[in-house]
Short mmCIF file of C-alpha atoms and ligand atoms in Angstrom, two decimals:
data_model
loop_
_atom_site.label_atom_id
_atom_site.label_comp_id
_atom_site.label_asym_id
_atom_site.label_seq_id
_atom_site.Cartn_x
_atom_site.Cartn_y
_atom_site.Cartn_z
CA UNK U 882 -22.28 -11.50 -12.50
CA UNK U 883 -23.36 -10.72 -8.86
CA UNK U 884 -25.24 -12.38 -6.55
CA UNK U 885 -28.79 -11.03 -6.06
CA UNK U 886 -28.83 -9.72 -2.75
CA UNK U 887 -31.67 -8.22 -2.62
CA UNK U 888 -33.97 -11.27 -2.62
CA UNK U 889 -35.53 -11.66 1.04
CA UNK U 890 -33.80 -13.56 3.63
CA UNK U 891 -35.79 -15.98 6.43
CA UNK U 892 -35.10 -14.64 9.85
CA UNK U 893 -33.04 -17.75 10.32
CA UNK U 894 -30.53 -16.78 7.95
CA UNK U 895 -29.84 -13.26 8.85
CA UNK U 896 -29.89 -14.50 12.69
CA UNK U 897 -27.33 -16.92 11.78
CA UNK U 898 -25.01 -14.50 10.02
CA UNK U 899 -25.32 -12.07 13.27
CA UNK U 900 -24.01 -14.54 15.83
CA UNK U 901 -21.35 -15.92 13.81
CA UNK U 902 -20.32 -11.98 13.15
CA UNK U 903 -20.42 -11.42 16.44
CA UNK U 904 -18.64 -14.44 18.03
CA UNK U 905 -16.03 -14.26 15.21
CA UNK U 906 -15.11 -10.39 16.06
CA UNK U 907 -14.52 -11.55 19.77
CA UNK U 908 -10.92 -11.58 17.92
CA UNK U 909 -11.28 -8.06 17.88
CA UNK U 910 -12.36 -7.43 21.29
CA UNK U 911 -9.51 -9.62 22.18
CA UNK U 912 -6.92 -7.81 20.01
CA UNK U 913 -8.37 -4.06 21.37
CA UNK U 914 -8.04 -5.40 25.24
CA UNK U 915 -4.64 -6.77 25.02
CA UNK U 916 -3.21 -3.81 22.87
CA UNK U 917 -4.92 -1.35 25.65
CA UNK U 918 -4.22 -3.25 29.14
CA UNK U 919 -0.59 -2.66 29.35
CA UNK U 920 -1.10 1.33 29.76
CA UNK U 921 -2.45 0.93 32.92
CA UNK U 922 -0.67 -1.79 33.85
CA UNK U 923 2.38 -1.04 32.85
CA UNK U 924 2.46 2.03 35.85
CA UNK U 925 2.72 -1.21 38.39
CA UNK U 926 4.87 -3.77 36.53
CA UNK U 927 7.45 -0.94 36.78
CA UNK U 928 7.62 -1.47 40.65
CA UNK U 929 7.03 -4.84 40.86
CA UNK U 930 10.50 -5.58 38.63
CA UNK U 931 14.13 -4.24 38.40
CA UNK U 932 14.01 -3.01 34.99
CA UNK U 933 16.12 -1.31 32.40
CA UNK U 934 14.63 1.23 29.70
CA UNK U 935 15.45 -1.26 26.95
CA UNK U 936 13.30 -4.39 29.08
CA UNK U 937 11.10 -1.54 29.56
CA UNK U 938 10.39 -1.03 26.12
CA UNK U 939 10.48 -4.33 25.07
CA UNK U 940 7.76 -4.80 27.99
CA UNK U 941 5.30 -2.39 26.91
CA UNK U 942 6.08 -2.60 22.58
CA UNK U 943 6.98 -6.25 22.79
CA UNK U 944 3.16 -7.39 21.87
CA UNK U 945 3.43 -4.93 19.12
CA UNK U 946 6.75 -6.54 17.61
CA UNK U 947 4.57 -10.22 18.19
CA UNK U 948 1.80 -8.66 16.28
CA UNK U 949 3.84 -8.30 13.18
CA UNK U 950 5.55 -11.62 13.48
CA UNK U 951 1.89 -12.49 13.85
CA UNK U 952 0.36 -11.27 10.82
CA UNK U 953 3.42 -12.45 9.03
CA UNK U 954 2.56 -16.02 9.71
CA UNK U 955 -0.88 -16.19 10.20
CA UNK U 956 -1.77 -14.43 6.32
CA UNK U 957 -0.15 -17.69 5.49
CA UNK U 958 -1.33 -20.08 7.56
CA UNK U 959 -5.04 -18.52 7.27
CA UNK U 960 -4.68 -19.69 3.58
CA UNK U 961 -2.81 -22.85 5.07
CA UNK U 962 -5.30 -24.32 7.56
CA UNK U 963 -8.43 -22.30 6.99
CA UNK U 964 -9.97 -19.34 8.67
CA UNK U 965 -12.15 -20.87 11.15
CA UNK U 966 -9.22 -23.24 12.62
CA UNK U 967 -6.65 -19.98 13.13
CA UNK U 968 -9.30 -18.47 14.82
CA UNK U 969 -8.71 -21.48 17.18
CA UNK U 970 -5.35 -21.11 16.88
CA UNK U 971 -5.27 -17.32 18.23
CA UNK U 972 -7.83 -18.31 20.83
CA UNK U 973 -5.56 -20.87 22.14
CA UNK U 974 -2.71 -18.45 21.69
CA UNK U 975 -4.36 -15.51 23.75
CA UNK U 976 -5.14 -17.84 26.91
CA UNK U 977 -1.49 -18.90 26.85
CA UNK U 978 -0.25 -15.26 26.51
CA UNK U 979 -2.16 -13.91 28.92
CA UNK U 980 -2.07 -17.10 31.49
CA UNK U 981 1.70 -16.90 31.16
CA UNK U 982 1.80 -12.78 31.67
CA UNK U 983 -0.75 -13.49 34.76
CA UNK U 984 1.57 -15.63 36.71
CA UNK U 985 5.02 -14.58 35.51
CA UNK U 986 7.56 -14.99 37.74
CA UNK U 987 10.39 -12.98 36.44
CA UNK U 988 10.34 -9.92 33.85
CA UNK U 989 11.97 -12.52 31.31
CA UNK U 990 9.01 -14.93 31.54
CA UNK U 991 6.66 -11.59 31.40
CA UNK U 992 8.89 -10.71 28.39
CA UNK U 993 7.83 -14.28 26.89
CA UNK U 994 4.05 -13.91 27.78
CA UNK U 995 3.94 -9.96 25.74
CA UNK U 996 5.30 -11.75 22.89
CA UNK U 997 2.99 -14.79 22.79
CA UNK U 998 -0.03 -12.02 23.14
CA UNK U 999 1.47 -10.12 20.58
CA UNK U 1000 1.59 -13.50 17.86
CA UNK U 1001 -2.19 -13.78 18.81
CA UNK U 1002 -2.89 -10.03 18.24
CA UNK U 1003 -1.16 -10.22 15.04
CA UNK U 1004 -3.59 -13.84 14.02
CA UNK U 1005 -6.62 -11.65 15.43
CA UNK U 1006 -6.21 -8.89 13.62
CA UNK U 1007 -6.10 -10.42 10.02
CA UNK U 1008 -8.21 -13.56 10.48
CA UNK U 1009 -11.39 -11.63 12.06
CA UNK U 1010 -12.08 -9.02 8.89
CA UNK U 1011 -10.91 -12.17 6.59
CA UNK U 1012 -13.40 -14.66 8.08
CA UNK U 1013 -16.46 -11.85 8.63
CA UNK U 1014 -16.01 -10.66 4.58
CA UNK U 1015 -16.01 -13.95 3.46
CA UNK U 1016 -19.02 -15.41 5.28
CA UNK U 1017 -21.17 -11.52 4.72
CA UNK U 1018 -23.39 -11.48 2.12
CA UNK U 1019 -22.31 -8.42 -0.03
CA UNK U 1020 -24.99 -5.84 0.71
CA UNK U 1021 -24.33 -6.04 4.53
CA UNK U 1022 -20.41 -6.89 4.64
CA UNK U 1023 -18.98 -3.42 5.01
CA UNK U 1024 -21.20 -3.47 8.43
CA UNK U 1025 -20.10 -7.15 9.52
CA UNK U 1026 -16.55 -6.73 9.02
CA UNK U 1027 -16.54 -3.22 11.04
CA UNK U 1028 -18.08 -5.20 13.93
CA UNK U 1029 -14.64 -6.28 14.16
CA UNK U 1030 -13.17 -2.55 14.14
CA UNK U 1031 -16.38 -2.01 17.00
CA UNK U 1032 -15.03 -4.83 18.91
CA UNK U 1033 -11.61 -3.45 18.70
CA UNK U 1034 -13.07 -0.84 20.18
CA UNK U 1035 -15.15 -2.01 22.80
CA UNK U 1036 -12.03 -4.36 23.78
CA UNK U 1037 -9.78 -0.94 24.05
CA UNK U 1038 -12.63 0.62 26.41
CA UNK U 1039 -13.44 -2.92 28.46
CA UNK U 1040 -9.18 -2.18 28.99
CA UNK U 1041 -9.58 0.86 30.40
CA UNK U 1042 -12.29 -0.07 32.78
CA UNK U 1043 -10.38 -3.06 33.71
CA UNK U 1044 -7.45 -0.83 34.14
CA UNK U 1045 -9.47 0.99 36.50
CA UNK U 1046 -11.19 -1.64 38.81
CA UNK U 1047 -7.97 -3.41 39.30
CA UNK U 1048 -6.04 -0.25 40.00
CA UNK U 1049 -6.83 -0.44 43.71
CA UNK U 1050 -3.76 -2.43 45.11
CA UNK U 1051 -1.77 -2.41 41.90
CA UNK U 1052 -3.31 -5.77 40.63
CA UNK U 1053 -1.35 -5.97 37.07
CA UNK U 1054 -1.37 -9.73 36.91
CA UNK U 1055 -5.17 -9.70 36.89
CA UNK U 1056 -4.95 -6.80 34.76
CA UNK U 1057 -3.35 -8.83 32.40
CA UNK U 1058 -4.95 -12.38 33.20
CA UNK U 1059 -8.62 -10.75 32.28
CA UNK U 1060 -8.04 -11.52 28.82
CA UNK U 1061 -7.97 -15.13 29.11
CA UNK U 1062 -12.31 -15.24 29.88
CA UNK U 1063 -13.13 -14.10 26.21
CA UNK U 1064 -10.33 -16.02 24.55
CA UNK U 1065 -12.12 -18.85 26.29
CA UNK U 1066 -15.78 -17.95 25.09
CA UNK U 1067 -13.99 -17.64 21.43
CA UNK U 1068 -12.40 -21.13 21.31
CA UNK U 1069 -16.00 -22.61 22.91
CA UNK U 1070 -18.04 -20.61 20.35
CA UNK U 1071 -15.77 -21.08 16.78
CA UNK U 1072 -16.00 -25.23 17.55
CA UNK U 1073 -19.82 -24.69 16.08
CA UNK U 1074 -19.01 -22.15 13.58
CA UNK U 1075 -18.36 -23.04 10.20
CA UNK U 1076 -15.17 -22.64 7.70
CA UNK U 1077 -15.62 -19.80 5.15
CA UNK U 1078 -17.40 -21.07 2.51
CA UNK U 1079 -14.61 -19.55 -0.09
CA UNK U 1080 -12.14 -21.44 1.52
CA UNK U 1081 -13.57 -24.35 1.34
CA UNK U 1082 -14.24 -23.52 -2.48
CA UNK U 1083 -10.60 -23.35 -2.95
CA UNK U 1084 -10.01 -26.60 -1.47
CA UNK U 1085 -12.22 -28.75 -3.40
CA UNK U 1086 -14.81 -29.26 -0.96
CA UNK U 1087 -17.75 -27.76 -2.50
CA UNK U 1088 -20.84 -29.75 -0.93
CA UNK U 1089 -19.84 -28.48 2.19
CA UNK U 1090 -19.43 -24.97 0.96
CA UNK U 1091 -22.87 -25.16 -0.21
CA UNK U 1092 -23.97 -26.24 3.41
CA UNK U 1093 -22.47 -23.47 4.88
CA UNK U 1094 -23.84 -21.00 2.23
CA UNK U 1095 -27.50 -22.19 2.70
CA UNK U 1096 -27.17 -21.54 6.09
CA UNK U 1097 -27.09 -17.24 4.97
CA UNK U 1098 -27.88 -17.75 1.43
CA UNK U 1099 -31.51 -18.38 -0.33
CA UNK U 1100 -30.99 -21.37 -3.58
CA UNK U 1101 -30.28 -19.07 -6.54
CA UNK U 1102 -27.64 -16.86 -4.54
CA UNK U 1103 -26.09 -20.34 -3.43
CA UNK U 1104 -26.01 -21.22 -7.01
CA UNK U 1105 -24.99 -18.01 -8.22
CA UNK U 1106 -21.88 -17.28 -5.79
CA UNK U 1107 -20.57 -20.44 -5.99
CA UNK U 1108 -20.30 -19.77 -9.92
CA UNK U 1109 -18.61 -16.93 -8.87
CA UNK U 1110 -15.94 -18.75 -6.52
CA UNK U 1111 -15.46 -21.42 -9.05
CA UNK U 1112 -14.48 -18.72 -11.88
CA UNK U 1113 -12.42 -16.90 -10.06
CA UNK U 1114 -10.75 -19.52 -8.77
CA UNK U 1115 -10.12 -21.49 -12.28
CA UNK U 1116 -8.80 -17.97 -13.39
CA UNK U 1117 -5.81 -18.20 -11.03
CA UNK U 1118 -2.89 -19.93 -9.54
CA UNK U 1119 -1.53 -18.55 -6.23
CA UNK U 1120 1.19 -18.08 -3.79
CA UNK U 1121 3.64 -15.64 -2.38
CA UNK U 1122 4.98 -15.01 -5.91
CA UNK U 1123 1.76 -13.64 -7.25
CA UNK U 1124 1.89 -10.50 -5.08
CA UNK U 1125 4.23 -9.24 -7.26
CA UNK U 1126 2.23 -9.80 -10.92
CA UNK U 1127 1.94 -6.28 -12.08
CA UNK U 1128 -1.98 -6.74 -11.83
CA UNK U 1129 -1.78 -6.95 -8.07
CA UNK U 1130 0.12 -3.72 -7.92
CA UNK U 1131 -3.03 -1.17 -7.45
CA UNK U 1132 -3.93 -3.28 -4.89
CA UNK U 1133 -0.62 -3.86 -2.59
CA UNK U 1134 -0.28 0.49 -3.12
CA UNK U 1135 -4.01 0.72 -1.47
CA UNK U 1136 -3.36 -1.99 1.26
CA UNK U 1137 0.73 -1.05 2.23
CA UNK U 1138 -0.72 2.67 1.89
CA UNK U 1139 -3.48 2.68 3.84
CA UNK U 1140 -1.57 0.56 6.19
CA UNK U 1141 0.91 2.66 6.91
CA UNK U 1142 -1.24 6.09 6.84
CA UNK U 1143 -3.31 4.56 9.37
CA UNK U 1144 -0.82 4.57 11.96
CA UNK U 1145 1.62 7.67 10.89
CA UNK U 1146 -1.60 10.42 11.48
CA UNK U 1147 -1.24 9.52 15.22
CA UNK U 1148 -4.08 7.80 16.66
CA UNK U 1149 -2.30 5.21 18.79
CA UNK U 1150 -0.07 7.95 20.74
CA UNK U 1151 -3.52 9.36 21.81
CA UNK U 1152 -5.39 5.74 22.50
CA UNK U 1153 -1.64 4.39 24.15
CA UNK U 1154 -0.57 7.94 26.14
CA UNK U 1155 -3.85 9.65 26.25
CA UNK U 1156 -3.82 10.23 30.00
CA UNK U 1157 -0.32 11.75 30.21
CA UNK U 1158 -1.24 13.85 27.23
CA UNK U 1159 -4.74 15.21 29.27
CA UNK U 1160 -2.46 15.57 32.27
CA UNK U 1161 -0.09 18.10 30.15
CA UNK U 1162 -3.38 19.87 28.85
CA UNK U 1163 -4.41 20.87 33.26
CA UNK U 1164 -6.10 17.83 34.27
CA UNK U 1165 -5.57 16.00 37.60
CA UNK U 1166 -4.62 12.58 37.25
CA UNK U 1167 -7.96 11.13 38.49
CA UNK U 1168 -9.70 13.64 35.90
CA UNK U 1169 -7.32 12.47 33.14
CA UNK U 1170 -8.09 8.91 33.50
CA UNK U 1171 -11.90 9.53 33.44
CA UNK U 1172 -11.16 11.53 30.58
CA UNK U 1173 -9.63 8.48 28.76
CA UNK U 1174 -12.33 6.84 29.29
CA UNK U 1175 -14.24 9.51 27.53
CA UNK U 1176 -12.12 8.93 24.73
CA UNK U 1177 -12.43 5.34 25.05
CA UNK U 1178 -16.79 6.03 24.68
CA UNK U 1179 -16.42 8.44 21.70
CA UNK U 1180 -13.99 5.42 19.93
CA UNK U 1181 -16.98 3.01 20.41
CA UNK U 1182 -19.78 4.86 19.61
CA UNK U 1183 -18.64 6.77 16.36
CA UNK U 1184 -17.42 3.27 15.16
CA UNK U 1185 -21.23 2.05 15.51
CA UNK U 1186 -22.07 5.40 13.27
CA UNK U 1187 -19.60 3.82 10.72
CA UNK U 1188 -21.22 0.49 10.71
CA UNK U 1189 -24.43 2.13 10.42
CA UNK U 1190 -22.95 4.04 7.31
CA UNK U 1191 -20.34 1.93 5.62
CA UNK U 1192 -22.59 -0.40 3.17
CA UNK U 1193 -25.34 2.45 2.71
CA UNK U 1194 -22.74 5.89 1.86
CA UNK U 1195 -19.73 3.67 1.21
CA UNK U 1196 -16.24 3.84 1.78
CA UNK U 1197 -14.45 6.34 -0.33
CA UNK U 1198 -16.73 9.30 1.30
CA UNK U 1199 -16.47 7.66 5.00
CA UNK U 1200 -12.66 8.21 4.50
CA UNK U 1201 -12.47 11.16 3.07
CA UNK U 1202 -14.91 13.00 5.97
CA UNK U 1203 -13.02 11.26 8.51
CA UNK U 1204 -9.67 12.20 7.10
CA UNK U 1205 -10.40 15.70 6.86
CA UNK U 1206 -11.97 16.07 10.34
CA UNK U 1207 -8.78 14.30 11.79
CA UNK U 1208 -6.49 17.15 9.73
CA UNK U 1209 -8.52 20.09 11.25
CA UNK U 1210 -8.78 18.49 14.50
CA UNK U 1211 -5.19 17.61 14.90
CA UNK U 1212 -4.28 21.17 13.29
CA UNK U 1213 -6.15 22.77 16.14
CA UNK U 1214 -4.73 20.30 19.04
CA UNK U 1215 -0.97 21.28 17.86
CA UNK U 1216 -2.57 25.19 18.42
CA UNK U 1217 -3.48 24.70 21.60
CA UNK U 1218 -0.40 22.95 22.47
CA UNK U 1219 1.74 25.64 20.89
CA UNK U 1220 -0.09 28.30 22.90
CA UNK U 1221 1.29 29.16 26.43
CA UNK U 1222 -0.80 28.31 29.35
CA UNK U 1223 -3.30 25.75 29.72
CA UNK U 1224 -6.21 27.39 31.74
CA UNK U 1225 -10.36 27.56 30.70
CA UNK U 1226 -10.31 28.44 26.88
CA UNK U 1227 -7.23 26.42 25.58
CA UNK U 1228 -7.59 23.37 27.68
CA UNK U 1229 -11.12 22.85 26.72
CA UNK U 1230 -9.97 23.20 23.22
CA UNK U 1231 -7.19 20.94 23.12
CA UNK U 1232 -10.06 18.00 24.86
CA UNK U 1233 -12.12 18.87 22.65
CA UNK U 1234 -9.90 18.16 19.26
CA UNK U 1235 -8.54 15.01 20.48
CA UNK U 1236 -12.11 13.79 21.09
CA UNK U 1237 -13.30 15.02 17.84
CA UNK U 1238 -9.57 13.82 16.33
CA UNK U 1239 -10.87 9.80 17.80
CA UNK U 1240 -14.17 10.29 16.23
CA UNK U 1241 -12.81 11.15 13.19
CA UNK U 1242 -10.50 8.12 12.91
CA UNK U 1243 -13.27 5.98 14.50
CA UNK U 1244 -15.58 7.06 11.20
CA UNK U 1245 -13.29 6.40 8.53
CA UNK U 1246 -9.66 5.14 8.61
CA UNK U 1247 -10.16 2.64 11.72
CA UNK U 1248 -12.96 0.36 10.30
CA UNK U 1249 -12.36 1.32 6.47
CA UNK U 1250 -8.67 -0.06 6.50
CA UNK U 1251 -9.75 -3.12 7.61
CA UNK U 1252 -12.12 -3.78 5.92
CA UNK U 1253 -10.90 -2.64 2.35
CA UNK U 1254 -8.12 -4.84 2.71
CA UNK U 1255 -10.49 -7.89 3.10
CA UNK U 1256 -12.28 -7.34 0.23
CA UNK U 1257 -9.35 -5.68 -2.37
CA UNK U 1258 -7.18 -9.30 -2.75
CA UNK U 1259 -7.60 -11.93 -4.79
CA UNK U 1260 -9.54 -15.19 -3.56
CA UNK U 1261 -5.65 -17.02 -3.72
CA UNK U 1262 -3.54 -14.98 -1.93
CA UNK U 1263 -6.09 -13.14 -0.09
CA UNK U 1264 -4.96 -14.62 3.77
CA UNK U 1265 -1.04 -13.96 2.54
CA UNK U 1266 -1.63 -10.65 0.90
CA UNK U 1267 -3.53 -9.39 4.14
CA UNK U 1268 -0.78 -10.56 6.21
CA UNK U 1269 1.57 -8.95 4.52
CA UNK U 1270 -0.24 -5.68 4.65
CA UNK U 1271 -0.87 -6.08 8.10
CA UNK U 1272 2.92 -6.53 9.10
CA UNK U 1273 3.14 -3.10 7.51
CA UNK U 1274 0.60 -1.82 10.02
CA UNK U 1275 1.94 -3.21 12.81
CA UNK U 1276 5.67 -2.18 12.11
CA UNK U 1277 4.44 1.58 11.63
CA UNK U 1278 2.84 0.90 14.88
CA UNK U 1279 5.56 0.21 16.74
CA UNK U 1280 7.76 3.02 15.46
CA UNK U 1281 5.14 5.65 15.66
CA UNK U 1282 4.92 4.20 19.26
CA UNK U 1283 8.56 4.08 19.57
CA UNK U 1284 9.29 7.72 18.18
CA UNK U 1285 6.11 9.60 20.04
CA UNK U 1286 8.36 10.67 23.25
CA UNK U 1287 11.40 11.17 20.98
CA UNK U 1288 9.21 13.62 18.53
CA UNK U 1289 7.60 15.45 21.61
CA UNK U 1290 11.37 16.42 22.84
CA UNK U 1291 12.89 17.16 19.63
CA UNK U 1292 10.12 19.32 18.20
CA UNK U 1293 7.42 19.79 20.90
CA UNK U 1294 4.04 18.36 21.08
CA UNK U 1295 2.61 20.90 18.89
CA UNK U 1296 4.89 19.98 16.25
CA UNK U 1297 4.09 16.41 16.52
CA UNK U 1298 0.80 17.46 16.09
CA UNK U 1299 1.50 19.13 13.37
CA UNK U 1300 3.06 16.32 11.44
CA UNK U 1301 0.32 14.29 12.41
CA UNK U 1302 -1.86 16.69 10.60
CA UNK U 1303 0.27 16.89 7.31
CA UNK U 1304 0.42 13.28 7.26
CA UNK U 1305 -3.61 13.27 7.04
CA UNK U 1306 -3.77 15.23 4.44
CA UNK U 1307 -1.45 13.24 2.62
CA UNK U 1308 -4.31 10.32 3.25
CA UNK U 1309 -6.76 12.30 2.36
CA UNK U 1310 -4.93 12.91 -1.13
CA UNK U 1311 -4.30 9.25 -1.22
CA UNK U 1312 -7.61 8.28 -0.89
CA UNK U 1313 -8.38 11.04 -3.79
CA UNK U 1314 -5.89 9.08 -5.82
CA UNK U 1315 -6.17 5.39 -4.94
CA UNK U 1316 -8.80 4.18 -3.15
CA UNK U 1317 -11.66 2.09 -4.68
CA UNK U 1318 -15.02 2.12 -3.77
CA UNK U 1319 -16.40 -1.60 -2.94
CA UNK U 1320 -19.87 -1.19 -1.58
CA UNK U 1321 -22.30 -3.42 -2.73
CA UNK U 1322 -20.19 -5.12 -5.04
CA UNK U 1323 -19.35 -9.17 -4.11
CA UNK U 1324 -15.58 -10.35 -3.83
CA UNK U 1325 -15.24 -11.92 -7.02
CA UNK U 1326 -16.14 -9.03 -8.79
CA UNK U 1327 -14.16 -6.71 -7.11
CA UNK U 1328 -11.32 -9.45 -8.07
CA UNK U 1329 -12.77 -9.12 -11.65
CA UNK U 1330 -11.67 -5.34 -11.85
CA UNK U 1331 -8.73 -6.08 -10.05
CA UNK U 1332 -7.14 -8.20 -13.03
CA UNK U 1333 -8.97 -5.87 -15.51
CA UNK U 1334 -6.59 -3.16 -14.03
CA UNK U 1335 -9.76 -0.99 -13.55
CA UNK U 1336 -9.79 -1.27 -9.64
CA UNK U 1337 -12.30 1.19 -8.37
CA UNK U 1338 -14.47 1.44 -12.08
CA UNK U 1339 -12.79 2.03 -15.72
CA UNK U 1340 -10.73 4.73 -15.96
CA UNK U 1341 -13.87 6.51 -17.70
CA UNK U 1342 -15.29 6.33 -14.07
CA UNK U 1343 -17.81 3.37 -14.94
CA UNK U 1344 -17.60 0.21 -13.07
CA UNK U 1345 -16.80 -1.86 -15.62
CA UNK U 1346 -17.50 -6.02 -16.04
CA UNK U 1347 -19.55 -6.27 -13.29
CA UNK U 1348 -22.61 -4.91 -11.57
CA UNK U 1349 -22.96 -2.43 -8.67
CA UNK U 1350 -25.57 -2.70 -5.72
CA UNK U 1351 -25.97 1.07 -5.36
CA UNK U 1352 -29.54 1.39 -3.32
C1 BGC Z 1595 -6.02 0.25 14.61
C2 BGC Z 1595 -5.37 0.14 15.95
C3 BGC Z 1595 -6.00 1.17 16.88
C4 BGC Z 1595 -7.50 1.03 16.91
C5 BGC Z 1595 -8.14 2.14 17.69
C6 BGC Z 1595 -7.49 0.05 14.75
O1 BGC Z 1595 -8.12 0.16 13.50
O2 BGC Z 1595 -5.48 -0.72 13.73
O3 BGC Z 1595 -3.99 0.35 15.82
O4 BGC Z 1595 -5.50 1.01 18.20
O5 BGC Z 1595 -8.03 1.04 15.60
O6 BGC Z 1595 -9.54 2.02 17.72
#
């Protein structure tokens, strides 16, 4: 059974679902700032402390390490305490951070306020696509669960401008203190959201469930989703155990696959070091930085083509044209690289690939990771198998991060290019192989095929047990 989505919805409803969306992807914007400020101010906290390369690293990958420890915790404390309250929680958790960066006195206690951004990073970035899937009505929840990826985005770009306006004077501890004025508006805004209404499904309160639902929902869909919940959840016991039931196995390969194949092809070594990397390709340094920007625009605006796309074409073929744009692209950008000299002809074409190389990953593997892995996991485990998914992402993070200068010495910057590359293919074949398509369908019957082993349709390419919005 699915729920009819296709009966109309009062103006009230959809308007409600909107604001929610949007102040619950504020995580994002938070999670895109913070990951993105420390490029630019990084270049100033260098003179401002006595540092060694190792407190070096740990200063600029430190909120990457909190990230994991992050999602490690937060997966389980999302199923724990509910999604709406670690939304809170990160709020809460971002001020500190970036409060404690802000006024730092000593590279230690700058150490300590990285970390504390990173745990809230790490809660952002699994309880925003969680919350968003399970409050969107099917038909529309590939588009409200990329507003998250778009806010990502937007909070990467709002980084660089930051970057920019403070740059004057070296100002790193505003730099780094912006971040507490939307973690502010976040905590204000989620005291007068609701709880997801699966959650509170799952916890036996039900009348308030179907509160939250009529808010978004007309009668019979209330009636019919909550039929839904209830069977999947009777069908099920959970915990950390479950992950490992061989039935959950096509699921884990998608979400530790996709995890880790969204960080190996590259595309935080261009958002983290794309200005050095411009500089190498001829530009002056005030050129470069515009340039970034640039990059920084083409992120956000070919994310809003994939929210535009993501419930109407769906998400196998948004990954697939995405991944094979950022093979070609990244192909050609190890090319021009690889050729000597950087003047007129191979300059612009090097730009040019790593701009179409972000648009690529902004159309398909940025939003469609996130948001396949909040709707592939059963109802259960969903908050602890999504945290454990995400540690994976943030771990290949940091060593892809970690490894970039290291694999530009040893084999060049073509060649890391070039690895780049193969590694995209190998997601495209993945995708080929594994992927499921989810548009249209709700949770519970996605969670139906799941424990049918028939993830993504029967193996005679039907979608079997369950019904398929496909308009
Ligand atoms: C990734 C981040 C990346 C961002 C770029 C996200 O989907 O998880 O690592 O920085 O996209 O837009």
């Amino acid at each position: 059974m699915t729920v009819d989505t296709d009966a109309p919805e009062a103006d009230g409803r959809n308007r409600f679902v909107y604001v929610t969306a949007a102040l619950a992807a504020l995580n994002g914007l938070l999670f895109g700032f913070d990951t993105g400020i420390i490029s630019g101010a990084f270049l100033y906290i260098r003179d401002a402390f006595t540092m060694t390369p190792l407190v070096e690293g740990i200063v600029v990958s430190g909120a990457l390490a909190g990230a994991a420890l992050g999602a490690a915790l937060g997966g389980y404390l999302a199923d724990r305490w509910g999604r709406r309250r670690l939304i809170l929680v990160s709020a809460v958790v971002f001020f500190v951070g970036s409060l404690v960066m802000a006024i730092a006195p000593t590279v230690e206690v700058l150490v300590v306020g990285r970390l504390i951004d990173g745990v809230a990073i790490g809660f952002a970035s699994i309880v925003g696509p969680l919350y968003l899937s399970e409050i969107a009505p099917p038909k529309i929840r590939g588009s409200l669960v990329s507003l998250n990826q778009l806010a990502v985005t937007v909070g990467i770009l709002s980084s660089y401008f930051v970057n920019y306006a403070f740059a004057d004077g070296g100002q790193w501890r505003w730099m780094l203190g912006t971040g507490m004025v939307p973690a502010v508006i976040l905590a204000a805004g989620m005291l007068f959201m609701p709880e997801s209404p699966r959650w509170l499904v799952e916890h036996d309160r039900e009348s308030k469930a179907r509160d939250v639902l009529s808010r978004t929902r007309t009668d019979d869909q209330i009636r019919a989703e909550l039929a839904e919940i209830n069977e999947t959840i009777e069908a099920e016991d959970g915990g950390l155990l479950d992950l490992l039931e061989p039935w959950m196995r096509p699921a884990l390969v998608v979400g530790v696959g996709l995890a880790v194949l969204q960080q190996v092809t590259g595309i935080n070594t261009v958002i983290y070091y794309a200005p050095t990397i411009l500089e190498s390709t001829g530009f002056e340094s005030s050129a470069s930085i515009l340039a970034t920007v640039g990059i920084g625009v083409v992120n956000v605006v070919m994310t809003v083509v994939a929210v535009v796309l993501i419930d109407r074409r769906g998400r196998r073929p948004l990954l697939s044209v995405g991944l094979a744009g950022m093979t070609l692209t990244l192909v050609a950008l190890g090319a021009a690289f690889y050729l000597p000299g950087f003047s007129g002809f191979v300059g612009t074409v090097a730009t040019g690939s790593l701009m179409l190389y972000v648009a690529f990953f902004a159309v398909g593997l940025g939003p469609v990771f996130w948001l396949l892995i909040s709707e592939i996991y059963p109802l259960k485990v969903r908050g602890t198998a999504m945290g454990v998914v995400t540690v994976f992402n943030w771990v290949a993070n940091l060593a892809v991060s970690l490894a970039f200068p290291v694999m530009v010495a040893e084999i060049t910057t073509a060649g890391t290019f070039w690895v780049f590359a193969a590694l995209s293919a190998v997601a495209l074949a993945f995708t080929y192989r594994f992927v499921p398509e989810t548009k249209g369908r709700s949770l519970e019957a996605i969670e139906s095929d799941l424990r049918e082993n028939v993830l993504g349709g029967s193996p005679d390419g039907s979608s079997a047990g369950t019904v398929s919005d496909d308009d």
